[in-house]
CSV table of C-alpha atoms in Angstrom, one decimal:
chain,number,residue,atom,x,y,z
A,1316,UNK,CA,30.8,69.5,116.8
A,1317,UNK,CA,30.1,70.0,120.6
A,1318,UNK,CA,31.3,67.6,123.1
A,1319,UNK,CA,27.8,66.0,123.5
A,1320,UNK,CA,27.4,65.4,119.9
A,1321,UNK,CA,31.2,63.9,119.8
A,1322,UNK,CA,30.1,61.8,122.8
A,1323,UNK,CA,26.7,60.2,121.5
A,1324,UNK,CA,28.9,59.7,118.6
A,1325,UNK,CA,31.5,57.3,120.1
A,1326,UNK,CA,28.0,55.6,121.9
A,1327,UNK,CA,26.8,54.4,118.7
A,1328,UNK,CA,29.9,53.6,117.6
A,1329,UNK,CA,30.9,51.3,120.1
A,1330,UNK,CA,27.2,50.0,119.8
A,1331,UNK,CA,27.5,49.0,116.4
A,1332,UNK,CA,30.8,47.5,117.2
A,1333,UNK,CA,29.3,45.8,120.1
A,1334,UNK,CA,26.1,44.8,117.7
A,1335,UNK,CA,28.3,43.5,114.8
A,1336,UNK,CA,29.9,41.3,117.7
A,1337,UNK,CA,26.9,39.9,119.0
A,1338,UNK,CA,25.3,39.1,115.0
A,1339,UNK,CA,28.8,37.0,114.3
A,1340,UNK,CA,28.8,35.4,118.0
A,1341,UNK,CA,24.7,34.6,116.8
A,1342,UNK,CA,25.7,33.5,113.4
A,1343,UNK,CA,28.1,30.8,114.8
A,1344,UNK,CA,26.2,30.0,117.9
A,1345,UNK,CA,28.3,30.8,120.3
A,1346,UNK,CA,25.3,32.6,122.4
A,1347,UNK,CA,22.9,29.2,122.8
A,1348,UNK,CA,24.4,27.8,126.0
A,1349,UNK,CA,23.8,31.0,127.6
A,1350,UNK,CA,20.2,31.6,125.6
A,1351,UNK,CA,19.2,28.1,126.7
A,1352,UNK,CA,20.4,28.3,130.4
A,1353,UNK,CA,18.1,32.1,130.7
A,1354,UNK,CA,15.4,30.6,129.2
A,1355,UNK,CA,15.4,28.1,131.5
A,1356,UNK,CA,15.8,29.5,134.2
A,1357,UNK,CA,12.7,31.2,133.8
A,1358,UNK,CA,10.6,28.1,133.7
A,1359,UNK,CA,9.7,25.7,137.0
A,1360,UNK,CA,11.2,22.8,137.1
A,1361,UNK,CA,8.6,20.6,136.8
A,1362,UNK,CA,6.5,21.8,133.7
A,1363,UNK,CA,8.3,23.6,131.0
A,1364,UNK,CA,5.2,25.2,130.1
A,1365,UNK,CA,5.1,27.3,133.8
A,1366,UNK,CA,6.7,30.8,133.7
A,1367,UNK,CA,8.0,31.3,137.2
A,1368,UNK,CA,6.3,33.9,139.4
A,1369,UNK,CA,2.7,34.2,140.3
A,1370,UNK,CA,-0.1,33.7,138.2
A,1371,UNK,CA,-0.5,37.8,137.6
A,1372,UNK,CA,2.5,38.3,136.3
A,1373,UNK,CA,2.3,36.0,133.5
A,1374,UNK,CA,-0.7,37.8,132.9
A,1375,UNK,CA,0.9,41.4,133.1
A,1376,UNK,CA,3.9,40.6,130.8
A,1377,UNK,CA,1.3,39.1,128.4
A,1378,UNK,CA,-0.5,42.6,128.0
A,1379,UNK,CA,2.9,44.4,128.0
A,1380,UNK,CA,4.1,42.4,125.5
A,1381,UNK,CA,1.8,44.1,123.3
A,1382,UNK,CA,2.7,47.2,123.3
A,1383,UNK,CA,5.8,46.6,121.7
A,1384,UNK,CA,3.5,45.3,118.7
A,1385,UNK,CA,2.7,46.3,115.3
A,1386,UNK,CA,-0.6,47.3,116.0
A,1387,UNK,CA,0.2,49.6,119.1
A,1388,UNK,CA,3.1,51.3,117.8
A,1389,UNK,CA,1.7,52.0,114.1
A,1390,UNK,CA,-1.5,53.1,115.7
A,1391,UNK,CA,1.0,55.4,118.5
A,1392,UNK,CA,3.1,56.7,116.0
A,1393,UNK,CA,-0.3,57.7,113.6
A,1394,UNK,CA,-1.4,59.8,116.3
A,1395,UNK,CA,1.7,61.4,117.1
A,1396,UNK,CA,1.8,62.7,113.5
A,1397,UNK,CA,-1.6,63.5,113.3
A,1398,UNK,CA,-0.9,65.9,116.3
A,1399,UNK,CA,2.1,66.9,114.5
A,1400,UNK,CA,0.3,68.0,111.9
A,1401,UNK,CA,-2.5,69.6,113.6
A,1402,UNK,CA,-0.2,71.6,115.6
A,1403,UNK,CA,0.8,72.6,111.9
A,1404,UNK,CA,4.7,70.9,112.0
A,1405,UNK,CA,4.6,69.2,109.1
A,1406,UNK,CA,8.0,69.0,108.9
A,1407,UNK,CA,8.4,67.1,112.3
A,1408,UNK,CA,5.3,65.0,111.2
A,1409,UNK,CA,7.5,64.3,108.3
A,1410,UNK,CA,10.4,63.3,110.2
A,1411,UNK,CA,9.1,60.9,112.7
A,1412,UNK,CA,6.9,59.3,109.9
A,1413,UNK,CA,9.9,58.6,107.8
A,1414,UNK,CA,12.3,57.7,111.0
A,1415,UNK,CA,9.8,55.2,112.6
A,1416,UNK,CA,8.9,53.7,109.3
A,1417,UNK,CA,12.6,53.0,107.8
A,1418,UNK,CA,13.4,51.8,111.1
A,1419,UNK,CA,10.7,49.2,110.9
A,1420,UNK,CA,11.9,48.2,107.4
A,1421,UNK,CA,14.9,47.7,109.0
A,1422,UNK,CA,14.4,45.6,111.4
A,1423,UNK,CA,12.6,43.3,108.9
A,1424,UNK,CA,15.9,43.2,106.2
A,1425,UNK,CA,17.9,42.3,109.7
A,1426,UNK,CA,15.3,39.7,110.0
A,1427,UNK,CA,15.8,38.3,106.6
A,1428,UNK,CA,19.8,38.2,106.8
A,1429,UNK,CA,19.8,36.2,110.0
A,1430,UNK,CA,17.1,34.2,110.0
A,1431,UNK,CA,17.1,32.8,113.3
A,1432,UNK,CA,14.8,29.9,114.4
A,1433,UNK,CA,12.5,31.0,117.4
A,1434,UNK,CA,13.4,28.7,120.3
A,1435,UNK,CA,11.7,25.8,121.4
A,1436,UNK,CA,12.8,24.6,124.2
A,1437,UNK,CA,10.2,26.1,126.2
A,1438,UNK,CA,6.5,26.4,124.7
A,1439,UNK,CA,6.0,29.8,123.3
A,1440,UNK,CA,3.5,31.5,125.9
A,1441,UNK,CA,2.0,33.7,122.6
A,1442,UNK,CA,2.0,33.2,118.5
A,1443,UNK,CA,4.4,34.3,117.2
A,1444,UNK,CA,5.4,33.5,113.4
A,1445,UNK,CA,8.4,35.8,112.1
A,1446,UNK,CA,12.1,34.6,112.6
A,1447,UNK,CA,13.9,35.7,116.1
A,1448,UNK,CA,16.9,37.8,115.6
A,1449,UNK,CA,16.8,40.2,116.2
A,1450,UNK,CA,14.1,41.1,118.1
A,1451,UNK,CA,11.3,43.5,116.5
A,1452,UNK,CA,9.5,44.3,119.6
A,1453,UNK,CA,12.7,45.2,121.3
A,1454,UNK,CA,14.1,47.3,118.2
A,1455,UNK,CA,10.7,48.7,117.3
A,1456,UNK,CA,9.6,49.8,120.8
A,1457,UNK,CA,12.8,51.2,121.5
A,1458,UNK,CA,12.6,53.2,118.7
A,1459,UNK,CA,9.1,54.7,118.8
A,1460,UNK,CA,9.4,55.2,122.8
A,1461,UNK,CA,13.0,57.2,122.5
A,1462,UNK,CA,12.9,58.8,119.5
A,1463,UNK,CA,8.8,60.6,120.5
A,1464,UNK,CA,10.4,60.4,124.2
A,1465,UNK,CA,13.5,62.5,123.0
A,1466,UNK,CA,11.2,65.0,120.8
A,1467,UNK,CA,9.2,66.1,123.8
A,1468,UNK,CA,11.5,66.4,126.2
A,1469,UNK,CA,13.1,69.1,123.8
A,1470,UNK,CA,10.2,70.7,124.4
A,1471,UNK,CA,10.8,70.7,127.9
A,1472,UNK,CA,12.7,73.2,129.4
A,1473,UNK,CA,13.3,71.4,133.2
A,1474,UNK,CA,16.0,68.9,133.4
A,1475,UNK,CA,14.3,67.0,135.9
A,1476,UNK,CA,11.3,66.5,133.3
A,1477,UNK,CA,13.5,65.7,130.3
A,1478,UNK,CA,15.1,63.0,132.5
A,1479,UNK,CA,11.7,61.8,133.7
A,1480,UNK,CA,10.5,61.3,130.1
A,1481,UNK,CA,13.6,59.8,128.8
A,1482,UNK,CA,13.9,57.4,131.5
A,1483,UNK,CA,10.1,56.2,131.2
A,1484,UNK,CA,10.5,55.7,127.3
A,1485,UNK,CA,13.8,53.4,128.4
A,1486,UNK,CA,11.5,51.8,131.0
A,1487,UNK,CA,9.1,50.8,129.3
A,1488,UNK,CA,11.6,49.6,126.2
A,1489,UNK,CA,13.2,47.1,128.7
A,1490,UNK,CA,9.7,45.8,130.1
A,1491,UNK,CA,8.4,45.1,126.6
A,1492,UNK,CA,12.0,43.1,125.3
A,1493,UNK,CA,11.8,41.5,129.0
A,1494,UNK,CA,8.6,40.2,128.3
A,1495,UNK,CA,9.3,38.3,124.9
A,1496,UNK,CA,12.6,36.5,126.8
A,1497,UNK,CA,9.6,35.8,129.5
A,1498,UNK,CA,6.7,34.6,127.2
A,1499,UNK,CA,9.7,32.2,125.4
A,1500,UNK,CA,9.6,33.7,121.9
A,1501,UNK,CA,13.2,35.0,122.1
A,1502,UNK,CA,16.4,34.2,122.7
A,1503,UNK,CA,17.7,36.9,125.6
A,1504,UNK,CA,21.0,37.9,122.7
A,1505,UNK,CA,17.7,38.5,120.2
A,1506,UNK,CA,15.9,41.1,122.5
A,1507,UNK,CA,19.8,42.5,123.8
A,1508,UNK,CA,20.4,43.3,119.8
A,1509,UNK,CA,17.0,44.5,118.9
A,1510,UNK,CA,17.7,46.9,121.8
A,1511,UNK,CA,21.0,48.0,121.0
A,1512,UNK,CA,20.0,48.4,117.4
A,1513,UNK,CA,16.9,50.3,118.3
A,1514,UNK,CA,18.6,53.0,120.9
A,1515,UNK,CA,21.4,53.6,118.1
A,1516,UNK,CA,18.7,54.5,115.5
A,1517,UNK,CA,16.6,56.6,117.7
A,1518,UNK,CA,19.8,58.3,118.6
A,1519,UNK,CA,20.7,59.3,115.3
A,1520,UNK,CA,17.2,60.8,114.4
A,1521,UNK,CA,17.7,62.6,117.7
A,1522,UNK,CA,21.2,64.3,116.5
A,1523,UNK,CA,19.5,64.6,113.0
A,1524,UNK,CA,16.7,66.4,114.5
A,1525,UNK,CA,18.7,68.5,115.9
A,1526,UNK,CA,21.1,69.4,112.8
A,1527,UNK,CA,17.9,70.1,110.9
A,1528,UNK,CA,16.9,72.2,113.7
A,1529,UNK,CA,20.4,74.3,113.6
A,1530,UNK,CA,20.3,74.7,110.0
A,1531,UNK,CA,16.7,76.3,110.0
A,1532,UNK,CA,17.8,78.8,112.6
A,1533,UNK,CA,20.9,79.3,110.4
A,1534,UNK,CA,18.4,80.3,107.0
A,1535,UNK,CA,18.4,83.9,106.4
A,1536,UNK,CA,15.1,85.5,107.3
A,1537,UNK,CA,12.5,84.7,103.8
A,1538,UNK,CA,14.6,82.0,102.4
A,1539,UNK,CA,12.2,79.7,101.0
C-alpha cells in the first residue's frame, strides 16, 4: 500500500468517525439550536417566507438545486455509461453503474434508519416529500460529480487539469447541498452528512478503481 492509498485511507476513516458523530449528535438532537439559528439566518426578518439576497438568486439556487436531483443525475450517469460502452469499456460502464446505483440505495436505507422530519420553521421554498437526514442531493451529487470527476481526470495526464476537474466536481457538490440549506428543505447537519457520506463513497470507488486497474495490468498476457 502506497502512501497515498494509506493516506485516503485514514480520510475516510476519520470521516466515518466524524459521520457516526454527527448521526448520534442528530439522533439526540443536539444539532437543532445550531440547525434552527442557520436557517434562520438565512431568512429576512420580517417574512419567514423571504430568502435573503436578491430576487436572482433565489431564482439561481432554485435551478441548481436540481441538478443534484433524481432526474439529472440518473439521466447524467445513463449517458456516461452509454459513452462507456460505446467507447467499448464495458467494464468501467459496469463499475460506475453498480457504484452510482448502490450508492443511491444507500442513501435511501440511511434515510429509513434516521428518519428525520424536514424542518419547518421556515416555508420550504420547493416540494419536497422524503425524510431529511441525511441529505440525498448532497450524498447523491457528491457521488456522481467525484466519482465521473475522478475517472476522467485519470485520463488526464496534466496535473493542473486533474485539479481543475476535481475541484469543479467539489464545486458544484457544495452549490447543490448549499442550495437545499437555502430553499429550507434541510437542516445544514443533513446536507454536512450527506456530503461527508458521499465524498467517502466516491473515494472508495476511486481506490477500487484503481486496484481493479492494478490487478488487470498484473494478469498474464491471454488470461481470460
Amino acid at each position: 500500500m502506497d502512501s497515498k492509498l494509506l493516506v485516503g485511507f485514514l480520510c475516510m476513516a476519520a470521516g466515518l468517525l466524524g459521520l457516526f458523530w454527527l448521526g448520534y449528535e442528530v439522533l439526540e438532537g443536539d444539532t437543532f439550536a445550531l440547525d434552527k439559528a442557520i436557517l434562520r439566518t438565512l431568512r429576512t426578518a420580517h417574512d419567514d417566507a423571504m430568502p435573503i439576497g436578491p430576487h436572482w438568486l433565489l431564482q439561481s439556487l432554485t435551478d441548481i438545486t436540481a441538478l443534484g436531483g433524481f432526474t439529472v443525475l440518473t439521466l447524467l450517469t445513463s449517458l456516461v455509461v452509454g459513452f462507456l460502452l460505446a467507447s467499448r469499456k464495458p467494464g468501467t460502464a459496469l463499475f460506475v453503474a453498480l457504484a452510482i446505483a448502490s450508492g443511491a440505495v444507500l442513501s435511501t436505507i440511511l434515510k429509513d434508519l434516521f428518519v428525520r422530519q424536514r424542518p419547518e420553521i421556515v416555508p420550504h421554498l420547493v416540494q419536497v416529500s422524503s425524510t431529511s437526514f441525511p441529505s440525498s442531493h448532497a450524498m447523491n451529487s457528491a457521488m456522481v460529480y467525484l466519482t465521473l470527476a475522478a475517472l476522467l481526470a485519470r485520463s488526464q495526464e496534466e496535473t493542473r487539469v486533474r485539479l481543475y476537474l476535481i475541484s469543479a466536481a467539489i464545486a458544484l457538490t457544495a452549490i447543490v447541498g448549499i442550495s437545499r440549506v437555502y430553499l429550507g428543505v434541510h437542516w445544514p447537519s443533513d446536507v454536512l452528512a450527506g456530503w461527508t457520506f458521499g465524498a467517502i463513497w466516491a473515494a472508495s470507488c476511486s481506490f477500487a478503481a484503481k486496484a481493479l486497474q492494478r490487478l488487470r495490468r498484473m494478469e498474464p498476457p491471454g488470461t481470460a
